[in-house]
Amino acid sequence: MESFEPQDRSPSDEAAAALTVEQAVANLTHSDLSLRYYAAWWLGKFRVKDSAAVAALVAALEDESDRTELGGYPLRRNAARALGKLGDRRAVPGLTQCLMCEDFYVREAAAQSLGMLADASCIPALLPLLHGGLAAAQSVPGRPHLAQPYEAVMEALGMLAAGTDWQAEAIALIRPFLEHPVERVQYAASRAMYQLTNEPQYGDRLIQALSADDINLRRVALSDLGAVGYLPAADAIATAAAENSFKLFSLKGLLERQVDPSRSDLSADAVRLMDLMDRLL
Amino acid sequence: MTDLSVSSLIDAVEQADSPERLIQAVQSLAAARSELSIPTLIRALGFNNPAAAAAAVQGLIEMGSPAVRPLLDSLDDYNYGARAWSIRALVTIADPEALAVLQAAAAHDFAPSVRRAATKGLGALRWSLLPLSQQVAAQRSAADILLTVTQDTDWSLRYAAVVGLQALGLAAVQPTLRTQIVDALQQLAETESDLAVHARVRRAMVQLADVLSRDRDLDNLPLLP
């Protein structure tokens, strides 16, 4: 999930000129800050898994030169986002450090990327971001976000904490967020709770979210159901009031949990999901 | 319904002065099921009113083949919304006269949703509306585009192409086309890395296996005059 942040600069068209991997890596320390910012984005976008690229991006997580008026770290944000896409666990210690960065968007990007890297060692650093529960989870005056990137943190814990020593603690910290006033935060909590407990009540909460008044919330719920692959949601997904493309992507997540490429036959549930998907084309 | 009353329904669409009246008027015109209403229903696809467009599409679909030529002639290259509605109507009517337009939409429309609809639709045209002599060439030509789309970078388009190929394989008048489709699916089963698309390929192969074995039984019989 990309967050909108007004201070973020998007690469302009002329900057989008083709780079080589060597140039992009070199540009991460270029004197022109916008070239650094663009190179970090580019390496993630094109999933450059080169180890020099990973090392340069990890170094960029400690950048001090590129600052926004409000004290944000644009290059760190992009480096953290890129590292999630490269799948190299050498980035985990640096990203874990970023969870304590003063810039909200660096913390958010780090939490999202750590979730993708599937390395449980960052869990002790993720859990404190949920401390204080609902009382602490208020919006920051003058900013479009809450005190912490709760959605990203819970999403990461949902992916990483099941079956670890921290599972019970993660559940205890996440459960209160089911009652958070912001719906998206509730959904992120439901999704993580389902992943950590496998209890249908949490998947069912996401099904209910498919009837939300706001189409954006229905889209979030579709994406969450797809991410956890909650099979009982299949028909509700197919009939939700949202664009077919969102429903198709959600059902794909369900289908992927019902197919085993090593088996020669397809399960009845897999066939049923494909029938639903065919009709949405 | 008399021509006169249809023309008053058409006037009601032209004169509608609120979104609600427009929707109402398009619904009434669509319900009249008169070929005289086709040009007005097609224009309603471009009014940027989704409920009116949906009612117009429904009316055009129920009109069937007589709506196909007017839809093709008035495809709006500059209004993406209207074009998407037209393509959806053409896909559902499934008249093979729309083949070339659906091929173009499947290959390079601007919107993935339109490409998916056209791709699936290409496999499911009502081939028997063509003279037998043209069916073979039309099906081959549809297969060419579908096979190209199986190489797209977007998984949802590859998925739609497999759905299209399954339908086309089942409908193929020439057993050699069916064999070619099955061979292509077999190859996809080996190379496709997306789990969902891979599953759909396997499903298509199961669906085609029965027909394929029937072809073999008929091997020695002439299928075409």
CSV table of N, CA and C in Angstrom, one decimal, chain A residues 162-267:
chain,number,residue,atom,x,y,z
A,162,ALA,N,2.9,-15.4,13.3
A,162,ALA,CA,2.2,-16.7,13.6
A,162,ALA,C,3.3,-17.8,13.9
A,163,GLY,N,3.1,-18.5,14.9
A,163,GLY,CA,4.1,-19.6,15.2
A,163,GLY,C,5.4,-19.2,15.8
A,164,THR,N,5.5,-17.9,16.2
A,164,THR,CA,6.8,-17.4,16.8
A,164,THR,C,6.5,-17.3,18.3
A,165,ASP,N,7.6,-17.0,19.1
A,165,ASP,CA,7.5,-16.8,20.5
A,165,ASP,C,6.7,-15.5,20.8
A,166,TRP,N,6.5,-14.6,19.8
A,166,TRP,CA,5.8,-13.3,20.0
A,166,TRP,C,4.4,-13.4,19.6
A,167,GLN,N,3.9,-14.5,19.2
A,167,GLN,CA,2.5,-14.6,18.7
A,167,GLN,C,1.5,-14.1,19.7
A,168,ALA,N,1.6,-14.6,21.0
A,168,ALA,CA,0.6,-14.2,22.0
A,168,ALA,C,0.6,-12.7,22.3
A,169,GLU,N,1.8,-12.2,22.3
A,169,GLU,CA,2.0,-10.8,22.6
A,169,GLU,C,1.4,-9.9,21.4
A,170,ALA,N,1.7,-10.4,20.2
A,170,ALA,CA,1.2,-9.7,19.1
A,170,ALA,C,-0.4,-9.7,19.1
A,171,ILE,N,-1.0,-10.8,19.4
A,171,ILE,CA,-2.4,-10.9,19.4
A,171,ILE,C,-3.0,-9.9,20.5
A,172,ALA,N,-2.3,-9.9,21.7
A,172,ALA,CA,-2.8,-9.1,22.7
A,172,ALA,C,-2.7,-7.6,22.4
A,173,LEU,N,-1.7,-7.2,21.6
A,173,LEU,CA,-1.5,-5.8,21.3
A,173,LEU,C,-2.4,-5.4,20.1
A,174,ILE,N,-2.7,-6.4,19.2
A,174,ILE,CA,-3.5,-6.0,18.0
A,174,ILE,C,-5.0,-6.0,18.4
A,175,ARG,N,-5.5,-6.9,19.2
A,175,ARG,CA,-6.9,-7.0,19.5
A,175,ARG,C,-7.6,-5.7,19.7
A,176,PRO,N,-7.1,-4.8,20.6
A,176,PRO,CA,-7.8,-3.6,20.9
A,176,PRO,C,-8.1,-2.8,19.6
A,177,PHE,N,-7.2,-2.9,18.6
A,177,PHE,CA,-7.4,-2.1,17.4
A,177,PHE,C,-8.6,-2.5,16.5
A,178,LEU,N,-9.2,-3.7,16.9
A,178,LEU,CA,-10.5,-4.0,16.2
A,178,LEU,C,-11.6,-3.0,16.5
A,179,GLU,N,-11.4,-2.2,17.6
A,179,GLU,CA,-12.4,-1.2,18.0
A,179,GLU,C,-11.9,0.2,17.6
A,180,HIS,N,-10.8,0.3,16.9
A,180,HIS,CA,-10.3,1.7,16.5
A,180,HIS,C,-11.4,2.4,15.7
A,181,PRO,N,-11.5,3.8,15.9
A,181,PRO,CA,-12.5,4.5,15.2
A,181,PRO,C,-12.3,4.5,13.6
A,182,VAL,N,-11.1,4.4,13.2
A,182,VAL,CA,-10.8,4.4,11.8
A,182,VAL,C,-11.0,3.0,11.2
A,183,GLU,N,-11.9,2.9,10.2
A,183,GLU,CA,-12.3,1.6,9.6
A,183,GLU,C,-11.1,0.9,9.1
A,184,ARG,N,-10.2,1.6,8.4
A,184,ARG,CA,-9.1,0.9,7.7
A,184,ARG,C,-8.2,0.3,8.8
A,185,VAL,N,-8.1,0.9,9.9
A,185,VAL,CA,-7.3,0.4,11.0
A,185,VAL,C,-8.0,-0.9,11.6
A,186,GLN,N,-9.3,-0.8,11.7
A,186,GLN,CA,-10.0,-2.0,12.1
A,186,GLN,C,-9.8,-3.2,11.2
A,187,TYR,N,-9.8,-2.9,9.9
A,187,TYR,CA,-9.7,-4.0,8.9
A,187,TYR,C,-8.3,-4.6,9.0
A,188,ALA,N,-7.3,-3.7,9.2
A,188,ALA,CA,-5.9,-4.2,9.3
A,188,ALA,C,-5.8,-5.1,10.5
A,189,ALA,N,-6.5,-4.7,11.6
A,189,ALA,CA,-6.5,-5.5,12.8
A,189,ALA,C,-7.2,-6.9,12.6
A,190,SER,N,-8.3,-6.8,11.9
A,190,SER,CA,-9.1,-8.1,11.6
A,190,SER,C,-8.2,-9.0,10.8
A,191,ARG,N,-7.6,-8.4,9.7
A,191,ARG,CA,-6.8,-9.2,8.9
A,191,ARG,C,-5.6,-9.9,9.6
A,192,ALA,N,-4.9,-9.1,10.5
A,192,ALA,CA,-3.8,-9.7,11.2
A,192,ALA,C,-4.3,-10.7,12.2
A,193,MET,N,-5.5,-10.4,12.9
A,193,MET,CA,-6.0,-11.4,13.9
A,193,MET,C,-6.4,-12.7,13.2
A,194,TYR,N,-6.9,-12.6,12.0
A,194,TYR,CA,-7.2,-13.8,11.3
A,194,TYR,C,-5.9,-14.6,11.0
A,195,GLN,N,-4.9,-13.9,10.5
A,195,GLN,CA,-3.7,-14.6,10.2
A,195,GLN,C,-3.0,-15.3,11.4
A,196,LEU,N,-3.2,-14.6,12.6
A,196,LEU,CA,-2.6,-15.1,13.8
A,196,LEU,C,-3.4,-16.1,14.6
A,197,THR,N,-4.7,-16.1,14.3
A,197,THR,CA,-5.6,-17.1,15.1
A,197,THR,C,-6.3,-18.1,14.2
A,198,ASN,N,-6.4,-17.8,12.9
A,198,ASN,CA,-7.3,-18.6,12.0
A,198,ASN,C,-8.7,-18.7,12.5
A,199,GLU,N,-9.2,-17.7,13.3
A,199,GLU,CA,-10.6,-17.8,13.7
A,199,GLU,C,-11.5,-17.1,12.7
A,200,PRO,N,-12.5,-17.8,12.3
A,200,PRO,CA,-13.4,-17.2,11.2
A,200,PRO,C,-14.0,-15.9,11.6
A,201,GLN,N,-14.2,-15.6,12.9
A,201,GLN,CA,-14.9,-14.3,13.2
A,201,GLN,C,-14.1,-13.1,12.6
A,202,TYR,N,-12.8,-13.2,12.5
A,202,TYR,CA,-12.0,-12.1,11.9
A,202,TYR,C,-12.2,-12.0,10.4
A,203,GLY,N,-12.2,-13.2,9.8
A,203,GLY,CA,-12.5,-13.1,8.3
A,203,GLY,C,-13.9,-12.6,8.1
A,204,ASP,N,-14.9,-13.0,9.0
A,204,ASP,CA,-16.2,-12.6,8.8
A,204,ASP,C,-16.4,-11.1,9.0
A,205,ARG,N,-15.5,-10.5,9.8
A,205,ARG,CA,-15.6,-9.0,10.0
A,205,ARG,C,-15.2,-8.4,8.6
A,206,LEU,N,-14.2,-9.0,7.9
A,206,LEU,CA,-13.8,-8.4,6.6
A,206,LEU,C,-15.0,-8.6,5.6
A,207,ILE,N,-15.7,-9.7,5.7
A,207,ILE,CA,-16.8,-9.8,4.8
A,207,ILE,C,-17.8,-8.7,5.1
A,208,GLN,N,-18.1,-8.4,6.3
A,208,GLN,CA,-19.0,-7.3,6.6
A,208,GLN,C,-18.6,-6.0,6.1
A,209,ALA,N,-17.2,-5.8,6.1
A,209,ALA,CA,-16.7,-4.6,5.6
A,209,ALA,C,-17.0,-4.4,4.1
A,210,LEU,N,-17.3,-5.5,3.4
A,210,LEU,CA,-17.6,-5.4,1.9
A,210,LEU,C,-18.9,-4.6,1.7
A,211,SER,N,-19.7,-4.4,2.8
A,211,SER,CA,-20.9,-3.6,2.7
A,211,SER,C,-20.7,-2.2,3.2
A,212,ALA,N,-19.5,-1.8,3.4
A,212,ALA,CA,-19.3,-0.4,3.9
A,212,ALA,C,-19.8,0.6,2.9
A,213,ASP,N,-20.2,1.8,3.4
A,213,ASP,CA,-20.8,2.8,2.5
A,213,ASP,C,-19.8,3.3,1.5
A,214,ASP,N,-18.5,3.4,1.9
A,214,ASP,CA,-17.5,4.0,1.1
A,214,ASP,C,-16.8,3.0,0.2
A,215,ILE,N,-16.8,3.3,-1.1
A,215,ILE,CA,-16.2,2.3,-2.0
A,215,ILE,C,-14.7,2.1,-1.7
A,216,ASN,N,-14.0,3.1,-1.2
A,216,ASN,CA,-12.6,2.9,-0.9
A,216,ASN,C,-12.4,1.8,0.2
A,217,LEU,N,-13.3,1.9,1.2
A,217,LEU,CA,-13.2,0.9,2.2
A,217,LEU,C,-13.6,-0.5,1.7
A,218,ARG,N,-14.5,-0.6,0.8
A,218,ARG,CA,-14.9,-1.9,0.2
A,218,ARG,C,-13.7,-2.4,-0.5
A,219,ARG,N,-12.9,-1.5,-1.2
A,219,ARG,CA,-11.7,-2.0,-1.9
A,219,ARG,C,-10.7,-2.5,-1.0
A,220,VAL,N,-10.5,-1.8,0.1
A,220,VAL,CA,-9.5,-2.2,1.1
A,220,VAL,C,-9.9,-3.6,1.6
A,221,ALA,N,-11.2,-3.8,1.9
A,221,ALA,CA,-11.6,-5.1,2.4
A,221,ALA,C,-11.4,-6.2,1.4
A,222,LEU,N,-11.6,-5.9,0.1
A,222,LEU,CA,-11.4,-6.9,-0.9
A,222,LEU,C,-9.9,-7.3,-0.9
A,223,SER,N,-9.1,-6.3,-0.8
A,223,SER,CA,-7.7,-6.6,-0.9
A,223,SER,C,-7.2,-7.4,0.4
A,224,ASP,N,-7.8,-7.0,1.5
A,224,ASP,CA,-7.4,-7.8,2.8
A,224,ASP,C,-7.9,-9.2,2.7
A,225,LEU,N,-9.1,-9.4,2.2
A,225,LEU,CA,-9.6,-10.8,2.0
A,225,LEU,C,-8.8,-11.6,1.1
A,226,GLY,N,-8.4,-11.0,0.0
A,226,GLY,CA,-7.5,-11.7,-1.0
A,226,GLY,C,-6.2,-12.0,-0.3
A,227,ALA,N,-5.6,-11.1,0.5
A,227,ALA,CA,-4.3,-11.3,1.1
A,227,ALA,C,-4.3,-12.5,2.1
A,228,VAL,N,-5.5,-12.7,2.8
A,228,VAL,CA,-5.5,-13.8,3.7
A,228,VAL,C,-6.1,-15.0,3.1
A,229,GLY,N,-6.7,-14.9,1.9
A,229,GLY,CA,-7.3,-16.0,1.2
A,229,GLY,C,-8.4,-16.7,1.9
A,230,TYR,N,-9.3,-15.8,2.4
A,230,TYR,CA,-10.4,-16.3,3.3
A,230,TYR,C,-11.5,-16.9,2.4
A,231,LEU,N,-11.5,-18.3,2.3
A,231,LEU,CA,-12.4,-18.9,1.3
A,231,LEU,C,-13.9,-18.7,1.5
A,232,PRO,N,-14.4,-18.6,2.8
A,232,PRO,CA,-15.9,-18.4,2.9
A,232,PRO,C,-16.3,-17.0,2.4
A,233,ALA,N,-15.4,-16.2,2.0
A,233,ALA,CA,-15.8,-14.9,1.5
A,233,ALA,C,-16.1,-14.9,0.0
A,234,ALA,N,-15.9,-16.0,-0.7
A,234,ALA,CA,-15.9,-16.1,-2.1
A,234,ALA,C,-17.1,-15.4,-2.8
A,235,ASP,N,-18.3,-15.8,-2.3
A,235,ASP,CA,-19.5,-15.3,-3.0
A,235,ASP,C,-19.7,-13.8,-2.6
A,236,ALA,N,-19.4,-13.5,-1.4
A,236,ALA,CA,-19.5,-12.1,-1.0
A,236,ALA,C,-18.6,-11.2,-1.8
A,237,ILE,N,-17.4,-11.7,-2.1
A,237,ILE,CA,-16.5,-10.9,-3.0
A,237,ILE,C,-17.1,-10.7,-4.4
A,238,ALA,N,-17.6,-11.9,-4.9
A,238,ALA,CA,-18.1,-11.8,-6.3
A,238,ALA,C,-19.2,-10.9,-6.5
A,239,THR,N,-20.0,-10.7,-5.4
A,239,THR,CA,-21.2,-9.8,-5.5
A,239,THR,C,-21.0,-8.4,-4.9
A,240,ALA,N,-19.8,-8.2,-4.4
A,240,ALA,CA,-19.6,-6.9,-3.7
A,240,ALA,C,-19.8,-5.7,-4.7
A,241,ALA,N,-20.2,-4.5,-4.2
A,241,ALA,CA,-20.4,-3.4,-5.0
A,241,ALA,C,-19.0,-2.7,-5.2
A,242,ALA,N,-18.3,-3.2,-6.2
A,242,ALA,CA,-16.9,-2.7,-6.5
A,242,ALA,C,-16.6,-3.1,-7.9
A,243,GLU,N,-15.5,-2.5,-8.4
A,243,GLU,CA,-15.1,-2.8,-9.8
A,243,GLU,C,-14.7,-4.2,-9.9
A,244,ASN,N,-15.0,-4.8,-11.1
A,244,ASN,CA,-14.6,-6.2,-11.3
A,244,ASN,C,-13.1,-6.5,-11.1
A,245,SER,N,-12.3,-5.5,-11.5
A,245,SER,CA,-10.8,-5.8,-11.3
A,245,SER,C,-10.4,-6.0,-9.9
A,246,PHE,N,-11.0,-5.2,-8.9
A,246,PHE,CA,-10.7,-5.4,-7.5
A,246,PHE,C,-11.2,-6.8,-7.1
A,247,LYS,N,-12.4,-7.2,-7.5
A,247,LYS,CA,-13.0,-8.5,-7.1
A,247,LYS,C,-12.1,-9.6,-7.7
A,248,LEU,N,-11.7,-9.4,-8.9
A,248,LEU,CA,-10.8,-10.5,-9.6
A,248,LEU,C,-9.5,-10.7,-8.8
A,249,PHE,N,-8.9,-9.6,-8.4
A,249,PHE,CA,-7.6,-9.7,-7.7
A,249,PHE,C,-7.9,-10.3,-6.3
A,250,SER,N,-9.0,-10.0,-5.7
A,250,SER,CA,-9.3,-10.6,-4.4
A,250,SER,C,-9.5,-12.1,-4.5
A,251,LEU,N,-10.3,-12.5,-5.5
A,251,LEU,CA,-10.6,-14.0,-5.7
A,251,LEU,C,-9.3,-14.7,-6.0
A,252,LYS,N,-8.4,-14.0,-6.8
A,252,LYS,CA,-7.1,-14.7,-7.1
A,252,LYS,C,-6.4,-15.1,-5.8
A,253,GLY,N,-6.4,-14.2,-4.8
A,253,GLY,CA,-5.8,-14.5,-3.5
A,253,GLY,C,-6.4,-15.8,-2.9
A,254,LEU,N,-7.7,-15.9,-3.0
A,254,LEU,CA,-8.4,-17.1,-2.5
A,254,LEU,C,-8.0,-18.4,-3.3
A,255,LEU,N,-8.0,-18.2,-4.6
A,255,LEU,CA,-7.7,-19.3,-5.5
A,255,LEU,C,-6.3,-19.9,-5.2
A,256,GLU,N,-5.3,-18.9,-5.0
A,256,GLU,CA,-3.9,-19.4,-4.8
A,256,GLU,C,-3.8,-20.3,-3.6
A,257,ARG,N,-4.7,-20.1,-2.6
A,257,ARG,CA,-4.6,-21.0,-1.5
A,257,ARG,C,-5.3,-22.3,-1.7
A,258,GLN,N,-6.0,-22.5,-2.8
A,258,GLN,CA,-6.7,-23.7,-3.0
A,258,GLN,C,-6.1,-24.6,-4.1
A,259,VAL,N,-5.0,-24.1,-4.7
A,259,VAL,CA,-4.3,-24.9,-5.7
A,259,VAL,C,-3.0,-25.4,-5.2
A,260,ASP,N,-2.7,-26.6,-5.6
A,260,ASP,CA,-1.4,-27.2,-5.3
A,260,ASP,C,-0.8,-27.7,-6.6
A,261,PRO,N,0.2,-27.0,-7.1
A,261,PRO,CA,0.7,-27.3,-8.4
A,261,PRO,C,1.3,-28.7,-8.5
A,262,SER,N,1.6,-29.3,-7.4
A,262,SER,CA,2.2,-30.6,-7.4
A,262,SER,C,1.2,-31.7,-7.6
A,263,ARG,N,-0.1,-31.3,-7.4
A,263,ARG,CA,-1.2,-32.3,-7.6
A,263,ARG,C,-1.8,-32.2,-9.0
A,264,SER,N,-2.2,-33.4,-9.5
A,264,SER,CA,-2.7,-33.3,-10.9
A,264,SER,C,-4.2,-32.8,-11.0
A,265,ASP,N,-4.9,-33.0,-9.9
A,265,ASP,CA,-6.3,-32.6,-10.0
A,265,ASP,C,-6.6,-31.3,-9.3
A,266,LEU,N,-7.6,-30.6,-9.7
A,266,LEU,CA,-8.0,-29.3,-9.0
A,266,LEU,C,-9.1,-29.6,-8.1
A,267,SER,N,-9.1,-29.0,-6.9
A,267,SER,CA,-10.2,-29.2,-5.9
A,267,SER,C,-11.5,-28.6,-6.4
